[in-house]
Coordinates of C-alpha atoms and ligand atoms in Angstrom, one line a residue:
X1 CA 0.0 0.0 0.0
X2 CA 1.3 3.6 -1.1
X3 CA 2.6 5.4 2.0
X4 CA 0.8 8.7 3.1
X5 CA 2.9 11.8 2.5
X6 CA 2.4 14.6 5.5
X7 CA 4.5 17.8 5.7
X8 CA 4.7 19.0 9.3
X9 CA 6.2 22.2 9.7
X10 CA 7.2 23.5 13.6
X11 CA 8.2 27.2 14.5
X12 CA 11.2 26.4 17.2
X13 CA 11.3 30.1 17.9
X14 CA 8.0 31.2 18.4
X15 CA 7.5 30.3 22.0
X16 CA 4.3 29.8 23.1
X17 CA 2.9 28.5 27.0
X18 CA 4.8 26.2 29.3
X19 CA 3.4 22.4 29.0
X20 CA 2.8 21.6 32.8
X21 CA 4.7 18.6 34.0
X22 CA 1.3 18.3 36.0
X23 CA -0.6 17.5 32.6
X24 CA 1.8 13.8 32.8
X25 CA -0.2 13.1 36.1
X26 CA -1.1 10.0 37.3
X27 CA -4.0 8.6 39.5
X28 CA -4.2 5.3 42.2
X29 CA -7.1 4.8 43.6
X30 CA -8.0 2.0 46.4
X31 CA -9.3 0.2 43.4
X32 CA -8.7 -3.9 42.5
X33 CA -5.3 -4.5 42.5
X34 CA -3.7 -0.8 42.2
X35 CA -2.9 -0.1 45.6
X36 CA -3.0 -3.6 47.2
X37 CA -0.7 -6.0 45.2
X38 CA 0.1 -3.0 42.9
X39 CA 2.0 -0.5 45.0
X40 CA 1.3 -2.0 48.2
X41 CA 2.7 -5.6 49.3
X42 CA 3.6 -4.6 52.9
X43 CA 6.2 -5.1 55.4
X44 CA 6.2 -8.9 55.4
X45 CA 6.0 -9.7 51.8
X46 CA 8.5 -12.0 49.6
X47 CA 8.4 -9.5 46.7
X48 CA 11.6 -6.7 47.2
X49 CA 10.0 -3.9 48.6
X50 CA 10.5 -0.6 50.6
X51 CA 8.8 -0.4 53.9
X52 CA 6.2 -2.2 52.5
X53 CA 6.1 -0.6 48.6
X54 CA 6.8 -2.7 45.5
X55 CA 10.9 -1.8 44.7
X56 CA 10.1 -2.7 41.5
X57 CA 7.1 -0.5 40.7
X58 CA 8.9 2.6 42.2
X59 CA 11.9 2.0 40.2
X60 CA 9.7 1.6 36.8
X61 CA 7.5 4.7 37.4
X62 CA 10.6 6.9 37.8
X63 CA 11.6 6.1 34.5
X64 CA 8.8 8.4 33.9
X65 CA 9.2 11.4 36.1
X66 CA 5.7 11.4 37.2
X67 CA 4.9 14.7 38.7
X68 CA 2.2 14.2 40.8
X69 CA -0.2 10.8 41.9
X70 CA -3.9 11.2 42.9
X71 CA -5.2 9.1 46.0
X72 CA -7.3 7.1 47.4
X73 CA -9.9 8.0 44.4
X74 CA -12.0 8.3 42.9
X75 CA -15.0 6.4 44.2
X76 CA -13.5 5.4 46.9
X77 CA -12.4 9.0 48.3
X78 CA -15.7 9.7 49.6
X79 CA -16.4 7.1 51.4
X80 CA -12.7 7.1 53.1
X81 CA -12.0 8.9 56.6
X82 CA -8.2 9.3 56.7
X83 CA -7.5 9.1 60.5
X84 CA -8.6 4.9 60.0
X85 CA -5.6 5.0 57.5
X86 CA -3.2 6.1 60.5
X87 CA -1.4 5.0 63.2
X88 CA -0.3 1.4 64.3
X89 CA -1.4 -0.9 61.0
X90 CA -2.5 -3.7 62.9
X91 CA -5.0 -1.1 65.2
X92 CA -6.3 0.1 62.4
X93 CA -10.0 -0.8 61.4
X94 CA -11.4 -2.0 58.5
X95 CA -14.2 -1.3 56.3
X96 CA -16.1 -2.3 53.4
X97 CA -15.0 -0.9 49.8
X98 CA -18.6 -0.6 48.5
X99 CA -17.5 0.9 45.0
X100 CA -14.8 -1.6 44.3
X101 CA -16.4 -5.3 44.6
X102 CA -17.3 -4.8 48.5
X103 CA -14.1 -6.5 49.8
X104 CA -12.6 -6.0 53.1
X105 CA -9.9 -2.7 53.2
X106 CA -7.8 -3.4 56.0
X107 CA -6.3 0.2 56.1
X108 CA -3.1 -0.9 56.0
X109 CA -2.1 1.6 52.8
X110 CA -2.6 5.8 54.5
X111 CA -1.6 8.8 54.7
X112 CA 1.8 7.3 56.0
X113 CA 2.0 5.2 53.3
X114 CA 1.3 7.6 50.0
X115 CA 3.4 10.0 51.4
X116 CA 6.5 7.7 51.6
X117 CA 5.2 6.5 47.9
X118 CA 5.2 10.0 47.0
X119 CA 8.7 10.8 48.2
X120 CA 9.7 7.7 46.7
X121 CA 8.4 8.5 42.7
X122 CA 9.5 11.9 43.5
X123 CA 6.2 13.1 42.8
X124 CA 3.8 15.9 44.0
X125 CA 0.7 14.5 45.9
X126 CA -2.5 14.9 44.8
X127 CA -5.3 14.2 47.9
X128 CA -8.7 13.9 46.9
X129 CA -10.8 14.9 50.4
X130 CA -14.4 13.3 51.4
X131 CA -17.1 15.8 50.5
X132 CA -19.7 12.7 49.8
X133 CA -20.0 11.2 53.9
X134 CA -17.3 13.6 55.3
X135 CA -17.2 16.4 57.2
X136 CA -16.0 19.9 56.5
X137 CA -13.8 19.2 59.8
X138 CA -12.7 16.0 58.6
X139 CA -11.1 17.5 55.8
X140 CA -9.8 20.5 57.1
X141 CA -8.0 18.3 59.8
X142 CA -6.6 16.3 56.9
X143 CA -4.8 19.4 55.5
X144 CA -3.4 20.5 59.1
X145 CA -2.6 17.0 59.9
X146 CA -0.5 16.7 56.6
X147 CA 1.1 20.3 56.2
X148 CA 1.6 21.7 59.6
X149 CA 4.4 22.5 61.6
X150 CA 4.9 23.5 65.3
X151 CA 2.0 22.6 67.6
X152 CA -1.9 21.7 67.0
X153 CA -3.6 18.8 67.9
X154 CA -3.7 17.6 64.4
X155 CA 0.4 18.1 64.6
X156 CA 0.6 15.9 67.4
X157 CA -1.5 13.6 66.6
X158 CA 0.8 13.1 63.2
X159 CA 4.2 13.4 65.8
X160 CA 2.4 10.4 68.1
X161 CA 2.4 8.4 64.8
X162 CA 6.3 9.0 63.9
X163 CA 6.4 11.9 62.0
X164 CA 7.8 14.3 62.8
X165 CA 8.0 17.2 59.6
X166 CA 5.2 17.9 57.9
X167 CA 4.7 17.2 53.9
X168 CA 3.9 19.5 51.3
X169 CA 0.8 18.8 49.8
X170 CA -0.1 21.1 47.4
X171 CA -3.1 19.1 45.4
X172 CA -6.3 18.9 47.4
X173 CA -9.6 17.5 45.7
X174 CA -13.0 18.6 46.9
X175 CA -14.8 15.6 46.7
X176 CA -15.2 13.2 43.4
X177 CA -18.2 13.0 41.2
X178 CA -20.8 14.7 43.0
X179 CA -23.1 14.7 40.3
X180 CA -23.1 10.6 40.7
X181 CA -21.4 8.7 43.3
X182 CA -19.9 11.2 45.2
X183 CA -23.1 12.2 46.6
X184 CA -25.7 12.3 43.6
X185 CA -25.9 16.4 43.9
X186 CA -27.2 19.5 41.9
X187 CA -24.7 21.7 40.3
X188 CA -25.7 24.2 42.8
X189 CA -25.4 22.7 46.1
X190 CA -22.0 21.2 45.4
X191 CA -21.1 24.9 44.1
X192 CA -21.6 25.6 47.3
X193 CA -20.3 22.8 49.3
X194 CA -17.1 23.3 47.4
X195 CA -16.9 26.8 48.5
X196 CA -17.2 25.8 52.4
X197 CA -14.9 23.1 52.0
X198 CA -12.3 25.1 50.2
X199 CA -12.4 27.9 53.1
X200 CA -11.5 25.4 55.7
X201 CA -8.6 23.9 54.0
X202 CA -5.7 26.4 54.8
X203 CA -2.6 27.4 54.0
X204 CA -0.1 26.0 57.0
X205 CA 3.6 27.4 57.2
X206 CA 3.3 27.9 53.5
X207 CA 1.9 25.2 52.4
X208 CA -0.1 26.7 49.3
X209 CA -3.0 24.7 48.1
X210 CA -4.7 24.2 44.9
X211 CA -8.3 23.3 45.3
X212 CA -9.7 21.5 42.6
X213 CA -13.6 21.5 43.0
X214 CA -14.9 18.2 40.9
X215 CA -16.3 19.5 37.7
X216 CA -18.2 17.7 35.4
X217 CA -18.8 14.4 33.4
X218 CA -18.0 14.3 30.0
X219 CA -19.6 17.4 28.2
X220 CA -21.8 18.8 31.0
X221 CA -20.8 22.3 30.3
X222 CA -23.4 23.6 32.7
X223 CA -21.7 21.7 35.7
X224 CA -18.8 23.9 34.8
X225 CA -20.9 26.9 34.0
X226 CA -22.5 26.9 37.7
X227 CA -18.8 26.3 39.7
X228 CA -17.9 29.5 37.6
X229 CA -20.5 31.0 38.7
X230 CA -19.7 30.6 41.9
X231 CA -15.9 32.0 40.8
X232 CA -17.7 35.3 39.8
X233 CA -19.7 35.7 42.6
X234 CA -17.6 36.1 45.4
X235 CA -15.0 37.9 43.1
X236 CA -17.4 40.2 43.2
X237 CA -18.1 40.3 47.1
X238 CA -17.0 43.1 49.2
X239 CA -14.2 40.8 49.8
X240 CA -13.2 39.6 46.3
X241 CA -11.4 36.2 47.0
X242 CA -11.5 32.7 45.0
X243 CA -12.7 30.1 46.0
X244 CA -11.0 27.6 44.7
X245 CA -8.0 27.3 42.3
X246 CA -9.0 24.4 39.7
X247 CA -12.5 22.7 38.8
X248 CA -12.0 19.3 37.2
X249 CA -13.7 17.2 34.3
X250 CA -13.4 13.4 33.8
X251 CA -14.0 12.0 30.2
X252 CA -13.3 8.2 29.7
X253 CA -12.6 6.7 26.0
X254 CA -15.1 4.1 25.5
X255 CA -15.1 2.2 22.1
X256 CA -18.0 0.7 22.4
X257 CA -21.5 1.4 25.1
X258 CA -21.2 1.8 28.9
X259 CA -22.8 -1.5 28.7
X260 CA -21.0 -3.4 26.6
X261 CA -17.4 -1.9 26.4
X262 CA -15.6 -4.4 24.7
X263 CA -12.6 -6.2 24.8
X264 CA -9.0 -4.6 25.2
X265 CA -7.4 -7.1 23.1
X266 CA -10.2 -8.5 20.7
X267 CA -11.4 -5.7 18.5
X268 CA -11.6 -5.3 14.7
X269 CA -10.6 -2.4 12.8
X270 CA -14.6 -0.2 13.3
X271 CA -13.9 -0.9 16.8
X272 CA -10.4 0.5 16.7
X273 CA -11.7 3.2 14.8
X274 CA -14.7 3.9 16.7
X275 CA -11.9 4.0 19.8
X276 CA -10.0 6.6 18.0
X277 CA -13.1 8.9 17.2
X278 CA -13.7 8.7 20.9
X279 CA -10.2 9.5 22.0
X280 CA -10.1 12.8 19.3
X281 CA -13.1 13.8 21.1
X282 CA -11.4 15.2 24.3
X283 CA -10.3 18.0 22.3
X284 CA -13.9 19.3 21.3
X285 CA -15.1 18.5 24.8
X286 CA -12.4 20.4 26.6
X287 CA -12.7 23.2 24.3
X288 CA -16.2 23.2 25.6
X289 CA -15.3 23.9 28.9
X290 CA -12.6 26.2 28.0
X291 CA -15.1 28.4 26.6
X292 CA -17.0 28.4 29.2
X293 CA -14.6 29.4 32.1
X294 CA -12.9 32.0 29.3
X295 CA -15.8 33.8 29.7
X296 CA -16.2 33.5 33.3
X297 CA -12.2 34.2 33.8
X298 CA -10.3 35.9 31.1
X299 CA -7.1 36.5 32.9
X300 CA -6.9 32.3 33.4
X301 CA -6.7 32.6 37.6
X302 CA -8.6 29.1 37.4
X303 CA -7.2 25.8 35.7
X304 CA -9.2 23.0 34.4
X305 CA -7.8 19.4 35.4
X306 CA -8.5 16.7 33.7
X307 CA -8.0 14.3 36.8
X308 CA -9.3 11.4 35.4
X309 CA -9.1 10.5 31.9
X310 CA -7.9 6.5 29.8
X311 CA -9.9 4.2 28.1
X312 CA -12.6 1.8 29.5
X313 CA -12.7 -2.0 28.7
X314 CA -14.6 -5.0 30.0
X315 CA -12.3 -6.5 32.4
X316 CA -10.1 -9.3 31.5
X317 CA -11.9 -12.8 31.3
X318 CA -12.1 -14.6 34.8
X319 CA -11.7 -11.3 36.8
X320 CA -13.4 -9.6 39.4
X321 CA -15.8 -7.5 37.7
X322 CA -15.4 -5.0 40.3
X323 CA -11.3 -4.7 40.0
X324 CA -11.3 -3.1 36.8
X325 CA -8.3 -4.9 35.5
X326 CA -7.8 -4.8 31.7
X327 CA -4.9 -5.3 29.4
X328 CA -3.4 -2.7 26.7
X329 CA -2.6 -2.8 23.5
X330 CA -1.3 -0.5 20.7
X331 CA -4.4 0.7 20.5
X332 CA -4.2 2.3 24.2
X333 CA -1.1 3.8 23.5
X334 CA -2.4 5.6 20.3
X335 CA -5.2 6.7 22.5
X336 CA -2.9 8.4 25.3
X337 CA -0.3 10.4 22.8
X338 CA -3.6 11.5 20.8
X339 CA -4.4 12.9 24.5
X340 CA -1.1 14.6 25.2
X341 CA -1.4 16.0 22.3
X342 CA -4.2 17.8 23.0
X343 CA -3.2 18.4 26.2
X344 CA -0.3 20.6 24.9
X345 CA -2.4 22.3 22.6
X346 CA -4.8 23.7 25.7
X347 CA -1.7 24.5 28.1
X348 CA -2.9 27.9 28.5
X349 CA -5.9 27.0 30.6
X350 CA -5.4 22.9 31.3
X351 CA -3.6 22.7 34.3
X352 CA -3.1 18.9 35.2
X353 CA -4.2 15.6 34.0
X354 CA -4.0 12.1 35.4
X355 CA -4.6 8.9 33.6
X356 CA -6.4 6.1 35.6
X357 CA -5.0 4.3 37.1
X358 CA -1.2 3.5 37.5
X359 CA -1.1 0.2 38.3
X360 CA -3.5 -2.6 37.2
X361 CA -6.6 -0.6 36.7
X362 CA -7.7 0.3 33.6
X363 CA -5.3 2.2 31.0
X364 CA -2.7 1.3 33.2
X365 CA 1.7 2.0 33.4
X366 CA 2.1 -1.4 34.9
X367 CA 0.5 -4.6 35.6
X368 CA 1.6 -7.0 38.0
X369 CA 1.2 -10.7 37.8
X370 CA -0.7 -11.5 41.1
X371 CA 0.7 -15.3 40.6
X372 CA 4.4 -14.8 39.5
X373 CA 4.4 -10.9 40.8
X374 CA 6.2 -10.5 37.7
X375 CA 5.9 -6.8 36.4
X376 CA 4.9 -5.6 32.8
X377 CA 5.2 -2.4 31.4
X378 CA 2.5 -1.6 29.0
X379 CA 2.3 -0.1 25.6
X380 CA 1.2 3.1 27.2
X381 CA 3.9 3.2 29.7
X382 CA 6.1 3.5 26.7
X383 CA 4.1 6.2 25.5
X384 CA 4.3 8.4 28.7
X385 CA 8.0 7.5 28.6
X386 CA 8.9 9.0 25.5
X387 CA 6.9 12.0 25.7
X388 CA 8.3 13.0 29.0
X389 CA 10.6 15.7 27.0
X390 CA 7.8 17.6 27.0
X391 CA 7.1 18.4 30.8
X392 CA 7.5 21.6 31.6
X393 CA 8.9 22.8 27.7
X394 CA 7.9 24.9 25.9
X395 CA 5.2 24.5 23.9
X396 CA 6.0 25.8 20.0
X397 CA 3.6 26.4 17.1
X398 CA 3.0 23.0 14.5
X399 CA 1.1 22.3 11.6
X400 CA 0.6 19.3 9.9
X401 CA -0.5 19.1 6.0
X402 CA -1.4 15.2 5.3
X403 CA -4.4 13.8 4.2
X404 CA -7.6 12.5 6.5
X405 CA -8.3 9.7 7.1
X406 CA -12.1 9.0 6.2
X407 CA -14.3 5.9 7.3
X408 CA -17.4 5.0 6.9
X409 CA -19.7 4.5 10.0
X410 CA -20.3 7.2 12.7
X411 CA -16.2 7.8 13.0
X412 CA -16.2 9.8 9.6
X413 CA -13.3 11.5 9.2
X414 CA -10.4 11.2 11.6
X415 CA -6.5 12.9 11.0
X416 CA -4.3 10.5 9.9
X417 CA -1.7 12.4 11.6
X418 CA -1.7 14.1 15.1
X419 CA 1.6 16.0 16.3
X420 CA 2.4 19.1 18.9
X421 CA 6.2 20.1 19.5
X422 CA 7.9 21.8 22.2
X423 CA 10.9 23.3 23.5
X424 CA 13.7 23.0 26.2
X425 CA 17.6 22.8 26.8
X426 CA 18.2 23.8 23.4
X427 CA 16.5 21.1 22.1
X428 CA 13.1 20.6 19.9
X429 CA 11.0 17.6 20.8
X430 CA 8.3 16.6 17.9
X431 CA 5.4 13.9 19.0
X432 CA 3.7 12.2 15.9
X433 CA 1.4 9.8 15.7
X434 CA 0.1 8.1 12.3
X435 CA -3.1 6.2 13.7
X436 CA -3.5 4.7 9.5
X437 CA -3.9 0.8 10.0
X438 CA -2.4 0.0 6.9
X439 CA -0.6 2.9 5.8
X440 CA 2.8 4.1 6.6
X441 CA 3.3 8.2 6.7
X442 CA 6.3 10.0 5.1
X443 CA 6.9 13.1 6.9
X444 CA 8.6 16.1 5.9
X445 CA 9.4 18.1 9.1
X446 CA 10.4 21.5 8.7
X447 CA 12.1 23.0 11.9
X448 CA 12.1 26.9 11.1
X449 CA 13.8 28.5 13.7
X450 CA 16.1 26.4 14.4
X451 CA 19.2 25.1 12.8
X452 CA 19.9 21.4 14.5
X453 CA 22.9 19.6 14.5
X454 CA 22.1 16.4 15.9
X455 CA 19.0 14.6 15.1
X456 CA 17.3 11.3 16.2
X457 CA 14.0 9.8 17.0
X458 CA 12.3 6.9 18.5
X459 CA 9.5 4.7 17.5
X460 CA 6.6 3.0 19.5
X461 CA 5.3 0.9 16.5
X462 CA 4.7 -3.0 16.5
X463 CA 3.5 -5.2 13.8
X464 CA 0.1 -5.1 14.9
X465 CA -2.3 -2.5 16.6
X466 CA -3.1 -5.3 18.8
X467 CA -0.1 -6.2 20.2
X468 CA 0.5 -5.9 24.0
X469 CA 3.2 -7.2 26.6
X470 CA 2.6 -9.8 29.1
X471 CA 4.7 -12.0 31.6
X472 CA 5.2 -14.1 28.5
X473 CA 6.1 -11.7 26.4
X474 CA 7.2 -8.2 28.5
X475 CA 8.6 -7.0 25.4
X476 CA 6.5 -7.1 22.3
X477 CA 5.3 -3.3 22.1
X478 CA 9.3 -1.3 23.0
X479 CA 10.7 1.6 21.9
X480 CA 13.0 1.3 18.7
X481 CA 15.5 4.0 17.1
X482 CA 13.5 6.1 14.2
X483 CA 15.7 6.5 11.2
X484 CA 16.0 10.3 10.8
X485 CA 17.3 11.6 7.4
X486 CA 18.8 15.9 8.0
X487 CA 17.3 17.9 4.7
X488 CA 17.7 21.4 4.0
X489 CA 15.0 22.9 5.8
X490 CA 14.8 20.0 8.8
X491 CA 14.7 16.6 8.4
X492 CA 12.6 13.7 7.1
X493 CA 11.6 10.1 8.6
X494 CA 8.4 7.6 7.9
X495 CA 5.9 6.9 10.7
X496 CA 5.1 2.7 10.4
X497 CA 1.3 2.3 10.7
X498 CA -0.6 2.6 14.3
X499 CA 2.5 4.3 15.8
X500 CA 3.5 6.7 18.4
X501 CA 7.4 8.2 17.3
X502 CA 9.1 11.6 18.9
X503 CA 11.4 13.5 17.2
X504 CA 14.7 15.7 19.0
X505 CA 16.3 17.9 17.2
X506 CA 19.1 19.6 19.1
Ligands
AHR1 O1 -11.4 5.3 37.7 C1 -12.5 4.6 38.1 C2 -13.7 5.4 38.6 O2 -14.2 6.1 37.5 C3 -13.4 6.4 39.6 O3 -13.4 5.9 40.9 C4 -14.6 7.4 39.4 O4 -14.2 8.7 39.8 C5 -14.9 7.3 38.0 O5 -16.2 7.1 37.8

């Protein structure tokens, strides 16, 4: 089959916003097997650990420099009371995880505990408070409990349990999904919730917060419209102050119906098609919400956060239904760098973005082998790996000319080639993907602004879209060198089909 030709042209010296290292988040939840048997093996295990943390895990995830780590959910946050997660493990009680298959949570993973994961990944935490059966208190204690110093009885209470120093938290969630399972709300009463909640979490010893309220599902611009609201109103007080610093949105990409998801690994090419119709559509949908809070807040004082985002399957034959666990293919990986993509393009207002879930649940970075504990690092892993040029760059202007790619059924017509650039340490990073199933992509880049001499790439591309790694087979989807050819203006490569490739010149 002909290869496609694209032209992509990128101007290195126009610099436009910095790309957040935040928008490479990452999200574990007490979930299936993400915390337990996924970060968490504790103190006794076989399985090399760190006080209890999978060495192995840590050690993989730093390969991707992940900025910052969500916990405990999702879900599961607002039905969790921290001060059972602290303390002496084995006086710590138990309850039932009513989200996640109603087994037994012993506790055992807390505060303690993702704070010592945290330091570990060197990442920034992320806390997602109770707003759903907590208390205004509860959380507020949660924050002084975490971020002071000197004396309170929150402080002490932290010092009788071995710590001495507080942590910085910056990220604080108000509550998850309180349209649904967070507490089944109006868009006005959690408006306001989120406004008494946000007061009572303070700034300790400089500790400065940012509050995400929890925004809306999918496309439901007017959850977003009425936290703005909100935003405006007491800006416009007699003592203008905001109430919060972020509002989230969650948007799973589902190939098929809620109902009937479909497989991760079985899928022909409409379903792979239909999966990348429903990954481009983030972009429309956040531009949505964009629009919204530009009008609301011109000057950008309040991010949007994408804090939950990855595609859905039907869990993996012979699981719990209620664990969530799925493999990940090609496809996946095709789905996340369309994401980051789009991602870059809306750094001026997108703040952060996590991918669910880390380990084991859903569009994971790793699965572990709960028989073998043998660890896999899947497609999208690799994905997140390469692209980590890009946190914290600078973003640069790009333009792709290639042909669409047209189908029939309700995807219609998809880009056959999705790219963003940025820059940083004197060096240009280009992201391409060529989702074409058949069809390899010749690309022309054109780096004006810039006059590189050293180029090279890397390549994410295996012999089918379908491909992912297992125990078995740990490598099968890896990262190979790119043959990159200098030309006049820049240089010139070819994208194999279904593949994920990034570019430095330097
Ligand atoms: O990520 C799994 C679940 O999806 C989260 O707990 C919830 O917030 C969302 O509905």
């Amino acid at each position: 089959m002909s290869p496609v030709q694209a032209t992509v042209i990128v101007n290195a010296d126009i610099p436009g916003p910095v790309i957040s290292r935040h928008l490479y988040g990452h999200f574990a939840e007490h979930l299936g097997r993400c915390i337990y048997g996924g970060f968490w093996v504790g103190e006794d295990s076989d399985v090399p650990h760190i006080g209890g943390i999978r060495r192995d895990v840590v050690e993989a995830l730093r390969e991707l420099a992940v900025p910052n780590l969500r916990w405990p959910g999702g879900c599961f946050a607002d039905e969790y009371h921290w001060r059972d997660g602290v303390g002496p493990r084995e006086q710590r009680p138990s309850m039932v995880n009513t989200n996640w298959g109603n087994v037994e949570e012993n506790n055992h993973f807390g505060s303690h505990e993702f704070m010592e994961l945290c330091d570990l990944l060197g990442a920034e935490p992320y806390v997602n408070g109770n707003v759903g059966t907590g208390t205004v208190r509860e959380m507020s204690e949660w924050v002084e409990y975490l971020t002071r110093e000197g004396s309170s009885p929150m402080v002490e209470l932290r010092r009788a349990n071995g710590r001495e120093q507080p942590w910085r938290v910056p990220f604080w969630g108000l509550g998850n999904e309180p349209w649904g399972g967070g507490g089944r709300m109006r868009a006005q009463t959690y408006a306001d919730l989120a406004r008494q909640y946000a007061l009572y979490c303070k700034d300790h010893n400089g500790n400065v917060l940012y509050r995400i309220a929890a925004g809306a599902s999918e496309d439901d611009v007017a959850w977003t419209e009425a936290l703005m609201r909100a935003v405006d109103e007491l800006g416009r007080g007699p003592f203008p102050a905001l109430p919060f610093e972020a509002i989230s949105v969650h948007y799973y990409t589902i190939g098929g119906t809620w109902t009937d998801k479909g497989s991760a690994t079985v899928f022909d090419d409409e379903g792979y098609w239909r999966t990348i119709a429903a990954a481009q559509h983030i972009e429309p949908l956040l531009r949505q919400h964009v629009a919204v809070m530009d009008r609301y807040d011109p000057q950008r004082r309040v991010g949007l956060v994408l804090d939950e985002w990855g595609t859905w399957w039907d869990v993996e034959p012979g699981t719990n239904p209620g664990f969530l666990y799925q493999q990940n293919t090609m496809r996946d990986a095709l789905v996340a760098s369309l994401h980051l993509d789009v991602f870059h393009r809306l750094a001026e207002r997108l703040t952060m973005a996590n991918i669910a879930q880390t380990v084991n649940v859903l569009q994971a970075m790793l699965l572990t082998d709960p028989e073998t504990g043998a660890l896999v690092r899947t497609p999208t892993f690799h994905v997140f790996e390469m692209s980590k040029v890009h946190q914290d760059a600078v973003r640069v202007p790009l333009h792709v000319r290639a042909p669409q790619a047209v189908h029939d059924g309700p995807s219609g017509e998809l880009p056959t080639v999705s790219a963003s650039a940025s820059v940083a340490g004197g060096s240009c990073h280009v992201s391409l993907t060529n989702t074409d199933l058949e069809r390899s992509v010749e690309v022309e880049l054109e780096l004006r602004g810039a006059a590189p001499t050293r180029l090279s790439g890397r390549v994410l591309a295996p012999g089918s879209v379908r491909a992912f790694n297992s125990a078995e087979h740990p490598e099968q989807v890896a990262p190979a060198p790119l043959e990159v050819v200098a030309t006049a203006t820049g240089c010139r490569f070819t994208l194999p089909p279904h593949s994920y490739a990034v570019v430095e010149a330097s």
